[in-house]
PDB file of C-alpha atoms in Angstrom:
ATOM      1  CA  MET A  28      54.278 105.284  35.146  1.00 46.00           C
ATOM      2  CA  SER A  29      53.508 108.963  35.794  1.00 43.00           C
ATOM      3  CA  ALA A  30      51.177 109.138  32.788  1.00 42.00           C
ATOM      4  CA  LYS A  31      48.955 106.505  34.392  1.00 60.00           C
ATOM      5  CA  ARG A  32      49.013 107.700  37.997  1.00 61.00           C
ATOM      6  CA  GLY A  33      45.255 107.616  38.352  1.00 61.00           C
ATOM      7  CA  SER A  34      45.141 103.940  37.432  1.00 78.00           C
ATOM      8  CA  GLN A  35      48.100 102.835  39.572  1.00 95.00           C
ATOM      9  CA  THR A  36      47.379 101.049  42.859  1.00 98.00           C
ATOM     10  CA  VAL A  37      49.917 101.158  45.679  1.00 98.00           C
ATOM     11  CA  LEU A  38      49.965  98.999  48.818  1.00 98.00           C
ATOM     12  CA  ILE A  39      52.139 100.291  51.672  1.00 98.00           C
ATOM     13  CA  THR A  40      52.837  98.385  54.884  1.00 98.00           C
ATOM     14  CA  GLY A  41      53.503 100.289  58.106  1.00 96.00           C
ATOM     15  CA  ALA A  42      51.760 103.213  56.451  1.00 97.00           C
ATOM     16  CA  THR A  43      50.060 104.919  59.383  1.00 95.00           C
ATOM     17  CA  ASP A  44      53.199 106.561  60.772  1.00 93.00           C
ATOM     18  CA  GLY A  45      56.634 107.869  59.840  1.00 93.00           C
ATOM     19  CA  LEU A  46      58.073 107.164  56.397  1.00 95.00           C
ATOM     20  CA  GLY A  47      55.115 105.011  55.348  1.00 96.00           C
ATOM     21  CA  LYS A  48      52.564 107.687  56.189  1.00 97.00           C
ATOM     22  CA  ALA A  49      54.561 110.355  54.357  1.00 96.00           C
ATOM     23  CA  ALA A  50      54.747 108.113  51.280  1.00 97.00           C
ATOM     24  CA  ALA A  51      51.034 107.290  51.450  1.00 98.00           C
ATOM     25  CA  LEU A  52      50.052 110.968  51.539  1.00 98.00           C
ATOM     26  CA  LEU A  53      52.480 112.070  48.813  1.00 98.00           C
ATOM     27  CA  LEU A  54      51.465 109.289  46.431  1.00 98.00           C
ATOM     28  CA  ALA A  55      47.782 109.964  47.043  1.00 98.00           C
ATOM     29  CA  GLU A  56      48.397 113.662  46.386  1.00 97.00           C
ATOM     30  CA  HIS A  57      49.886 112.591  43.036  1.00 97.00           C
ATOM     31  CA  ARG A  58      46.648 110.672  42.394  1.00 95.00           C
ATOM     32  CA  TYR A  59      47.901 107.164  42.958  1.00 97.00           C
ATOM     33  CA  ARG A  60      45.283 104.933  44.524  1.00 97.00           C
ATOM     34  CA  VAL A  61      46.825 104.161  47.897  1.00 98.00           C
ATOM     35  CA  PHE A  62      46.020 101.401  50.363  1.00 98.00           C
ATOM     36  CA  ALA A  63      47.782 102.251  53.625  1.00 98.00           C
ATOM     37  CA  ALA A  64      48.144  99.223  55.886  1.00 98.00           C
ATOM     38  CA  GLY A  65      48.825  99.299  59.606  1.00 97.00           C
ATOM     39  CA  ARG A  66      48.007  97.653  62.935  1.00 95.00           C
ATOM     40  CA  SER A  67      46.844 100.636  65.001  1.00 95.00           C
ATOM     41  CA  ALA A  68      43.102 101.293  64.650  1.00 96.00           C
ATOM     42  CA  GLU A  69      43.553 104.774  66.107  1.00 97.00           C
ATOM     43  CA  LYS A  70      46.251 105.738  63.599  1.00 97.00           C
ATOM     44  CA  ARG A  71      44.224 104.292  60.722  1.00 97.00           C
ATOM     45  CA  GLU A  72      41.239 106.400  61.741  1.00 97.00           C
ATOM     46  CA  GLN A  73      43.396 109.521  61.892  1.00 97.00           C
ATOM     47  CA  LEU A  74      44.876 108.867  58.442  1.00 97.00           C
ATOM     48  CA  ASP A  75      41.447 108.108  56.948  1.00 97.00           C
ATOM     49  CA  ALA A  76      40.115 111.378  58.375  1.00 97.00           C
ATOM     50  CA  LEU A  77      43.050 113.313  56.913  1.00 97.00           C
ATOM     51  CA  ALA A  78      42.578 111.677  53.510  1.00 97.00           C
ATOM     52  CA  LYS A  79      38.875 112.535  53.574  1.00 97.00           C
ATOM     53  CA  GLN A  80      39.652 116.118  54.558  1.00 97.00           C
ATOM     54  CA  LYS A  81      42.082 116.469  51.643  1.00 96.00           C
ATOM     55  CA  ASN A  82      39.917 114.460  49.241  1.00 97.00           C
ATOM     56  CA  LEU A  83      42.717 111.988  48.561  1.00 97.00           C
ATOM     57  CA  PRO A  84      42.386 108.539  46.926  1.00 97.00           C
ATOM     58  CA  LEU A  85      43.701 106.865  50.088  1.00 98.00           C
ATOM     59  CA  LYS A  86      42.152 104.126  52.167  1.00 97.00           C
ATOM     60  CA  THR A  87      43.598 102.399  55.209  1.00 98.00           C
ATOM     61  CA  LEU A  88      43.296  98.726  56.063  1.00 97.00           C
ATOM     62  CA  GLU A  89      44.293  96.548  58.965  1.00 98.00           C
ATOM     63  CA  MET A  90      47.395  94.425  58.501  1.00 98.00           C
ATOM     64  CA  ASP A  91      49.815  92.757  60.868  1.00 98.00           C
ATOM     65  CA  VAL A  92      52.776  91.663  58.728  1.00 98.00           C
ATOM     66  CA  CYS A  93      53.633  89.027  61.362  1.00 97.00           C
ATOM     67  CA  ASP A  94      50.322  87.213  60.877  1.00 97.00           C
ATOM     68  CA  ASP A  95      49.610  85.045  57.812  1.00 98.00           C
ATOM     69  CA  ALA A  96      45.835  85.401  57.984  1.00 98.00           C
ATOM     70  CA  SER A  97      46.005  89.170  58.463  1.00 98.00           C
ATOM     71  CA  VAL A  98      48.256  89.610  55.421  1.00 98.00           C
ATOM     72  CA  GLN A  99      46.154  87.351  53.197  1.00 98.00           C
ATOM     73  CA  LYS A 100      42.943  89.115  54.249  1.00 98.00           C
ATOM     74  CA  ALA A 101      44.374  92.585  53.574  1.00 98.00           C
ATOM     75  CA  VAL A 102      45.916  91.705  50.214  1.00 98.00           C
ATOM     76  CA  SER A 103      42.709  89.961  49.110  1.00 98.00           C
ATOM     77  CA  ALA A 104      40.719  93.063  50.091  1.00 98.00           C
ATOM     78  CA  VAL A 105      42.947  95.251  47.909  1.00 98.00           C
ATOM     79  CA  TYR A 106      42.610  92.925  44.919  1.00 97.00           C
ATOM     80  CA  GLN A 107      38.853  92.697  45.407  1.00 97.00           C
ATOM     81  CA  GLU A 108      38.457  96.474  45.484  1.00 96.00           C
ATOM     82  CA  ALA A 109      41.163  97.637  43.057  1.00 96.00           C
ATOM     83  CA  GLY A 110      41.709  94.563  40.889  1.00 95.00           C
ATOM     84  CA  GLN A 111      45.482  94.876  40.918  1.00 96.00           C
ATOM     85  CA  ILE A 112      48.551  96.026  42.865  1.00 98.00           C
ATOM     86  CA  ASP A 113      51.058  97.936  40.770  1.00 98.00           C
ATOM     87  CA  VAL A 114      53.434  98.971  43.545  1.00 98.00           C
ATOM     88  CA  LEU A 115      54.198  97.283  46.856  1.00 98.00           C
ATOM     89  CA  ILE A 116      56.154  99.277  49.437  1.00 98.00           C
ATOM     90  CA  ASN A 117      57.488  97.018  52.199  1.00 98.00           C
ATOM     91  CA  ASN A 118      57.923  99.629  54.893  1.00 96.00           C
ATOM     92  CA  ALA A 119      56.770  98.063  58.185  1.00 95.00           C
ATOM     93  CA  GLY A 120      59.630  97.680  60.657  1.00 94.00           C
ATOM     94  CA  LEU A 121      60.952  98.223  64.159  1.00 93.00           C
ATOM     95  CA  VAL A 122      64.293  98.538  65.942  1.00 93.00           C
ATOM     96  CA  TYR A 123      65.713  96.527  68.823  1.00 94.00           C
ATOM     97  CA  VAL A 124      68.619  98.229  70.572  1.00 94.00           C
ATOM     98  CA  GLY A 125      70.982  95.936  72.439  1.00 94.00           C
ATOM     99  CA  ALA A 126      74.363  94.248  72.418  1.00 95.00           C
ATOM    100  CA  VAL A 127      74.384  90.827  70.779  1.00 96.00           C
ATOM    101  CA  GLU A 128      75.047  89.154  74.125  1.00 96.00           C
ATOM    102  CA  ASP A 129      72.319  91.085  75.929  1.00 95.00           C
ATOM    103  CA  LEU A 130      69.362  90.649  73.578  1.00 96.00           C
ATOM    104  CA  ARG A 131      67.109  87.717  74.376  1.00 96.00           C
ATOM    105  CA  LEU A 132      66.487  85.201  71.590  1.00 97.00           C
ATOM    106  CA  GLU A 133      62.780  86.047  71.645  1.00 97.00           C
ATOM    107  CA  ASP A 134      63.681  89.641  70.787  1.00 96.00           C
ATOM    108  CA  TRP A 135      65.935  88.513  67.939  1.00 97.00           C
ATOM    109  CA  ARG A 136      62.978  86.520  66.637  1.00 97.00           C
ATOM    110  CA  ARG A 137      60.606  89.487  66.940  1.00 96.00           C
ATOM    111  CA  GLN A 138      63.107  91.686  65.114  1.00 97.00           C
ATOM    112  CA  PHE A 139      63.269  89.307  62.173  1.00 98.00           C
ATOM    113  CA  GLU A 140      59.583  88.390  62.248  1.00 97.00           C
ATOM    114  CA  THR A 141      58.662  92.005  61.519  1.00 97.00           C
ATOM    115  CA  ASN A 142      61.567  93.309  59.466  1.00 97.00           C
ATOM    116  CA  PHE A 143      62.328  90.217  57.393  1.00 98.00           C
ATOM    117  CA  PHE A 144      59.714  87.473  57.515  1.00 98.00           C
ATOM    118  CA  GLY A 145      56.969  90.091  57.401  1.00 98.00           C
ATOM    119  CA  VAL A 146      58.443  91.396  54.142  1.00 98.00           C
ATOM    120  CA  ILE A 147      58.554  87.874  52.685  1.00 98.00           C
ATOM    121  CA  ARG A 148      54.980  87.204  53.845  1.00 98.00           C
ATOM    122  CA  VAL A 149      53.550  90.288  52.108  1.00 98.00           C
ATOM    123  CA  THR A 150      55.726  89.937  49.004  1.00 98.00           C
ATOM    124  CA  GLN A 151      54.713  86.309  48.483  1.00 98.00           C
ATOM    125  CA  ALA A 152      51.057  87.289  48.822  1.00 98.00           C
ATOM    126  CA  VAL A 153      51.352  89.989  46.153  1.00 98.00           C
ATOM    127  CA  LEU A 154      53.729  88.380  43.660  1.00 98.00           C
ATOM    128  CA  PRO A 155      51.590  85.767  41.890  1.00 97.00           C
ATOM    129  CA  LYS A 156      49.169  88.262  40.329  1.00 97.00           C
ATOM    130  CA  MET A 157      51.889  90.842  39.780  1.00 97.00           C
ATOM    131  CA  ARG A 158      53.905  88.182  37.938  1.00 97.00           C
ATOM    132  CA  GLU A 159      50.884  87.135  35.852  1.00 97.00           C
ATOM    133  CA  ARG A 160      50.481  90.748  34.711  1.00 96.00           C
ATOM    134  CA  ARG A 161      54.196  90.962  33.857  1.00 96.00           C
ATOM    135  CA  ALA A 162      54.438  94.349  35.560  1.00 96.00           C
ATOM    136  CA  GLY A 163      54.989  95.914  38.957  1.00 97.00           C
ATOM    137  CA  ARG A 164      57.452  97.489  41.345  1.00 98.00           C
ATOM    138  CA  ILE A 165      58.451  96.382  44.827  1.00 98.00           C
ATOM    139  CA  LEU A 166      60.135  98.951  47.053  1.00 98.00           C
ATOM    140  CA  MET A 167      62.088  97.575  49.995  1.00 98.00           C
ATOM    141  CA  MET A 168      62.821  99.889  52.904  1.00 95.00           C
ATOM    142  CA  SER A 169      66.385  99.153  53.910  1.00 93.00           C
ATOM    143  CA  SER A 170      68.721 101.474  55.807  1.00 90.00           C
ATOM    144  CA  VAL A 171      72.315 102.598  56.099  1.00 85.00           C
ATOM    145  CA  SER A 172      72.320  99.857  58.730  1.00 85.00           C
ATOM    146  CA  GLY A 173      71.803  97.435  55.865  1.00 84.00           C
ATOM    147  CA  PHE A 174      75.469  97.781  54.975  1.00 83.00           C
ATOM    148  CA  VAL A 175      77.042  99.447  58.039  1.00 86.00           C
ATOM    149  CA  THR A 176      76.547  97.965  61.508  1.00 90.00           C
ATOM    150  CA  PRO A 177      76.974 100.250  64.542  1.00 89.00           C
ATOM    151  CA  PRO A 178      77.406  98.742  68.008  1.00 93.00           C
ATOM    152  CA  THR A 179      74.127  97.836  69.796  1.00 93.00           C
ATOM    153  CA  GLN A 180      72.400  97.679  66.397  1.00 93.00           C
ATOM    154  CA  GLY A 181      73.252  94.062  65.572  1.00 96.00           C
ATOM    155  CA  ALA A 182      69.667  92.771  65.463  1.00 96.00           C
ATOM    156  CA  TYR A 183      68.250  95.654  63.416  1.00 95.00           C
ATOM    157  CA  SER A 184      71.259  95.781  61.110  1.00 95.00           C
ATOM    158  CA  ALA A 185      71.167  92.017  60.567  1.00 97.00           C
ATOM    159  CA  SER A 186      67.506  92.248  59.538  1.00 97.00           C
ATOM    160  CA  LYS A 187      68.319  95.004  57.057  1.00 96.00           C
ATOM    161  CA  HIS A 188      71.351  93.116  55.707  1.00 96.00           C
ATOM    162  CA  ALA A 189      68.881  90.289  55.072  1.00 97.00           C
ATOM    163  CA  ILE A 190      66.551  92.668  53.220  1.00 97.00           C
ATOM    164  CA  GLU A 191      69.447  93.721  50.993  1.00 96.00           C
ATOM    165  CA  ALA A 192      70.171  90.085  50.103  1.00 97.00           C
ATOM    166  CA  LEU A 193      66.483  89.299  49.596  1.00 98.00           C
ATOM    167  CA  SER A 194      66.138  92.271  47.255  1.00 97.00           C
ATOM    168  CA  ASN A 195      69.182  91.216  45.257  1.00 97.00           C
ATOM    169  CA  ALA A 196      67.666  87.773  44.716  1.00 98.00           C
ATOM    170  CA  LEU A 197      64.263  89.177  43.770  1.00 98.00           C
ATOM    171  CA  ARG A 198      65.804  91.642  41.336  1.00 98.00           C
ATOM    172  CA  HIS A 199      67.168  88.724  39.315  1.00 98.00           C
ATOM    173  CA  GLU A 200      64.259  86.313  39.786  1.00 98.00           C
ATOM    174  CA  LEU A 201      61.624  88.856  38.758  1.00 98.00           C
ATOM    175  CA  TYR A 202      63.545  90.351  35.837  1.00 98.00           C
ATOM    176  CA  PRO A 203      61.927  87.967  33.274  1.00 98.00           C
ATOM    177  CA  PHE A 204      58.489  89.169  34.377  1.00 98.00           C
ATOM    178  CA  GLY A 205      59.118  92.907  34.103  1.00 97.00           C
ATOM    179  CA  ILE A 206      58.935  93.465  37.853  1.00 98.00           C
ATOM    180  CA  HIS A 207      61.458  95.876  39.409  1.00 98.00           C
ATOM    181  CA  THR A 208      62.756  95.366  42.943  1.00 98.00           C
ATOM    182  CA  ILE A 209      64.165  98.594  44.388  1.00 98.00           C
ATOM    183  CA  LEU A 210      65.992  99.249  47.662  1.00 97.00           C
ATOM    184  CA  ILE A 211      65.406 102.536  49.487  1.00 96.00           C
ATOM    185  CA  GLN A 212      68.301 103.285  51.865  1.00 93.00           C
ATOM    186  CA  PRO A 213      67.601 106.127  54.309  1.00 89.00           C
ATOM    187  CA  GLY A 214      70.067 107.328  56.881  1.00 81.00           C
ATOM    188  CA  TYR A 215      68.829 108.912  60.106  1.00 78.00           C
ATOM    189  CA  ILE A 216      65.364 110.443  59.689  1.00 83.00           C
ATOM    190  CA  VAL A 217      63.445 111.504  62.778  1.00 79.00           C
ATOM    191  CA  THR A 218      60.218 109.484  63.152  1.00 80.00           C
ATOM    192  CA  ASN A 219      58.477 107.638  65.971  1.00 79.00           C
ATOM    193  CA  ILE A 220      60.603 104.564  65.285  1.00 80.00           C
ATOM    194  CA  GLN A 221      63.355 105.954  67.543  1.00 79.00           C
ATOM    195  CA  SER A 222      61.082 106.564  70.536  1.00 81.00           C
ATOM    196  CA  THR A 223      59.453 103.172  69.985  1.00 86.00           C
ATOM    197  CA  ALA A 224      62.916 101.581  70.002  1.00 84.00           C
ATOM    198  CA  MET A 225      63.602 103.103  73.415  1.00 85.00           C
ATOM    199  CA  SER A 226      60.284 101.764  74.714  1.00 86.00           C
ATOM    200  CA  ILE A 227      61.081  98.299  73.397  1.00 87.00           C
ATOM    201  CA  ALA A 228      64.489  98.513  75.089  1.00 87.00           C
ATOM    202  CA  GLU A 229      62.990  99.128  78.537  1.00 87.00           C
ATOM    203  CA  PRO A 230      63.795  95.584  79.803  1.00 86.00           C
ATOM    204  CA  TYR A 231      67.456  96.296  79.114  1.00 85.00           C
ATOM    205  CA  ARG A 232      67.711  99.624  80.954  1.00 86.00           C
ATOM    206  CA  GLU A 233      69.680  98.124  83.831  1.00 89.00           C
ATOM    207  CA  LYS A 234      72.189  96.619  81.414  1.00 88.00           C
ATOM    208  CA  PHE A 235      72.486 100.015  79.717  1.00 89.00           C
ATOM    209  CA  LYS A 236      73.673 101.468  83.023  1.00 90.00           C
ATOM    210  CA  ASN A 237      75.563  98.687  84.766  1.00 91.00           C
ATOM    211  CA  GLY A 238      76.253  95.877  82.294  1.00 91.00           C
ATOM    212  CA  PRO A 239      79.594  95.062  80.665  1.00 93.00           C
ATOM    213  CA  TYR A 240      78.619  97.146  77.620  1.00 93.00           C
ATOM    214  CA  ALA A 241      77.501 100.216  79.594  1.00 93.00           C
ATOM    215  CA  LYS A 242      80.131 102.481  78.019  1.00 93.00           C
ATOM    216  CA  ILE A 243      79.132 101.425  74.534  1.00 93.00           C
ATOM    217  CA  TYR A 244      75.442 101.978  75.298  1.00 92.00           C
ATOM    218  CA  ALA A 245      76.231 105.434  76.651  1.00 91.00           C
ATOM    219  CA  SER A 246      78.232 106.281  73.525  1.00 90.00           C
ATOM    220  CA  TYR A 247      75.497 104.986  71.244  1.00 85.00           C
ATOM    221  CA  LEU A 248      72.730 106.899  73.031  1.00 85.00           C
ATOM    222  CA  GLY A 249      74.817 110.068  73.033  1.00 86.00           C
ATOM    223  CA  SER A 250      75.559 109.685  69.344  1.00 82.00           C
ATOM    224  CA  ALA A 251      71.881 109.037  68.591  1.00 78.00           C
ATOM    225  CA  SER A 252      70.861 112.204  70.445  1.00 78.00           C
ATOM    226  CA  SER A 253      73.454 114.245  68.564  1.00 76.00           C
ATOM    227  CA  THR A 254      72.426 112.785  65.216  1.00 72.00           C
ATOM    228  CA  ARG A 255      68.760 113.400  65.988  1.00 72.00           C
ATOM    229  CA  ALA A 256      69.459 117.056  66.771  1.00 71.00           C
ATOM    230  CA  GLN A 257      71.381 117.487  63.513  1.00 75.00           C
ATOM    231  CA  ALA A 258      69.019 115.496  61.279  1.00 72.00           C
ATOM    232  CA  LYS A 259      67.584 117.637  58.497  1.00 81.00           C
ATOM    233  CA  THR A 260      66.077 115.038  56.164  1.00 86.00           C
ATOM    234  CA  THR A 261      62.327 114.646  56.694  1.00 91.00           C
ATOM    235  CA  PRO A 262      59.958 111.733  56.023  1.00 92.00           C
ATOM    236  CA  GLU A 263      58.567 113.829  53.165  1.00 95.00           C
ATOM    237  CA  ASP A 264      62.048 113.968  51.602  1.00 93.00           C
ATOM    238  CA  CYS A 265      62.171 110.172  51.735  1.00 94.00           C
ATOM    239  CA  ALA A 266      58.691 109.958  50.212  1.00 96.00           C
ATOM    240  CA  ARG A 267      59.839 112.048  47.250  1.00 96.00           C
ATOM    241  CA  ILE A 268      62.683 109.585  46.635  1.00 96.00           C
ATOM    242  CA  MET A 269      60.155 106.733  46.690  1.00 97.00           C
ATOM    243  CA  LEU A 270      58.007 108.584  44.158  1.00 98.00           C
ATOM    244  CA  GLN A 271      61.084 109.041  41.980  1.00 97.00           C
ATOM    245  CA  ALA A 272      61.833 105.299  42.174  1.00 97.00           C
ATOM    246  CA  ILE A 273      58.242 104.457  41.232  1.00 97.00           C
ATOM    247  CA  GLU A 274      58.142 106.793  38.247  1.00 97.00           C
ATOM    248  CA  ALA A 275      61.659 106.306  36.824  1.00 97.00           C
ATOM    249  CA  PRO A 276      61.481 104.571  33.421  1.00 95.00           C
ATOM    250  CA  ARG A 277      64.566 102.585  34.393  1.00 96.00           C
ATOM    251  CA  PRO A 278      64.777 102.607  38.195  1.00 97.00           C
ATOM    252  CA  LYS A 279      68.076 102.111  39.965  1.00 96.00           C
ATOM    253  CA  ALA A 280      68.628  99.093  42.160  1.00 96.00           C
ATOM    254  CA  ARG A 281      69.238 101.359  45.181  1.00 94.00           C
ATOM    255  CA  TYR A 282      68.282 104.880  46.167  1.00 94.00           C
ATOM    256  CA  GLY A 283      70.103 106.569  49.031  1.00 90.00           C
ATOM    257  CA  VAL A 284      68.016 109.156  50.827  1.00 87.00           C
ATOM    258  CA  THR A 285      70.265 111.130  53.188  1.00 77.00           C
ATOM    259  CA  SER A 286      73.798 112.496  52.931  1.00 74.00           C
ATOM    260  CA  LEU A 287      74.766 109.929  55.572  1.00 73.00           C
ATOM    261  CA  ALA A 288      73.608 107.135  53.282  1.00 72.00           C
ATOM    262  CA  THR A 289      75.712 108.485  50.413  1.00 76.00           C
ATOM    263  CA  PHE A 290      78.783 109.016  52.613  1.00 74.00           C
ATOM    264  CA  ALA A 291      78.497 105.585  54.211  1.00 75.00           C
ATOM    265  CA  LYS A 292      78.160 103.841  50.858  1.00 74.00           C
ATOM    266  CA  TRP A 293      81.277 105.517  49.459  1.00 75.00           C
ATOM    267  CA  ALA A 294      83.180 104.885  52.674  1.00 76.00           C
ATOM    268  CA  MET A 295      82.402 101.166  52.546  1.00 76.00           C
ATOM    269  CA  TRP A 296      83.590 101.004  48.954  1.00 78.00           C
ATOM    270  CA  LEU A 297      86.799 102.954  49.493  1.00 85.00           C
ATOM    271  CA  LEU A 298      87.984 101.921  52.963  1.00 84.00           C
ATOM    272  CA  THR A 299      89.495  98.664  54.099  1.00 90.00           C
ATOM    273  CA  ASP A 300      87.674  96.784  56.859  1.00 88.00           C
ATOM    274  CA  SER A 301      90.261  97.861  59.423  1.00 91.00           C
ATOM    275  CA  MET A 302      89.909 101.517  58.398  1.00 90.00           C
ATOM    276  CA  ALA A 303      86.097 101.342  58.535  1.00 87.00           C
ATOM    277  CA  ASP A 304      86.247  99.627  61.934  1.00 89.00           C
ATOM    278  CA  ALA A 305      88.565 102.324  63.246  1.00 91.00           C
ATOM    279  CA  LEU A 306      86.129 105.047  62.120  1.00 88.00           C
ATOM    280  CA  ILE A 307      83.185 103.395  63.842  1.00 89.00           C
ATOM    281  CA  ARG A 308      85.121 102.753  67.061  1.00 91.00           C
ATOM    282  CA  ARG A 309      86.308 106.347  67.119  1.00 90.00           C
ATOM    283  CA  ARG A 310      82.766 107.631  66.604  1.00 87.00           C
ATOM    284  CA  TYR A 311      81.462 105.568  69.511  1.00 87.00           C
ATOM    285  CA  GLY A 312      84.499 105.950  71.741  1.00 87.00           C
ATOM    286  CA  ILE A 313      85.214 102.221  71.792  1.00 89.00           C
ATOM    287  CA  THR A 314      88.644 101.369  73.172  1.00 89.00           C
ATOM    288  CA  ARG A 315      90.345  98.178  74.300  1.00 89.00           C
ATOM    289  CA  GLU A 316      89.982  97.592  78.047  1.00 83.00           C
ATOM    290  CA  ALA A 317      93.040  96.815  80.121  1.00 75.00           C
TER     291      ALA A 317
END
């Protein structure tokens, strides 16, 4: 693929911030033609201005992955302007923090509407023409939480587990058509998604302090702060892994991004369930109450 960078078109969802923005800029710097989709008009304007300043082949467009009409309009605009989509990066996502019992059903639905159904919505819009051309790559942004579930992360982790299963199915279904489906599995990378998660969790603040899971919330928040302080992997590091997955002649099914992702994957392979559970409970200080 690298020999044809200038003719390759990439569509990225959730591309005006965090990992998506880093990928959009890196790919454009490598002369891919990038369409960076996002909801925020302000962030789109900022990214367009940066692309213009750097003379990059990058253009933003409005897309809400939770809205059928918005997705169809954006995808149609890309096809009308570029004629094809060679790479789709399903990156848009958010995080709900909360114990399974605490989270309202409407929040479970919002979690899956963005992280899972949004991915299906965009993928289904892109696939027909990609399949007709018998070529393309679809990158799915998963997470360590796609195969390891910490406490208070049930909703987010469940949505990423679902992405793992969806990607497995697509990898087989699209094989006859020469389309590669690739999972990207970051660990903890500092972006705005963490601060947004805390804003989304505002209705649950009282439960964080005084609910039956208060100790677990406190342990989770403390662990998150510690992990954030120690995090060394940047969004740009993740973007380089995505570039590698796009350009590999024979891409792997999964690409881990951080050392945490690699450690967690090996741990899940090597440890029994009881051993893995004990590690997680020890990390979050979870003990049996009298």
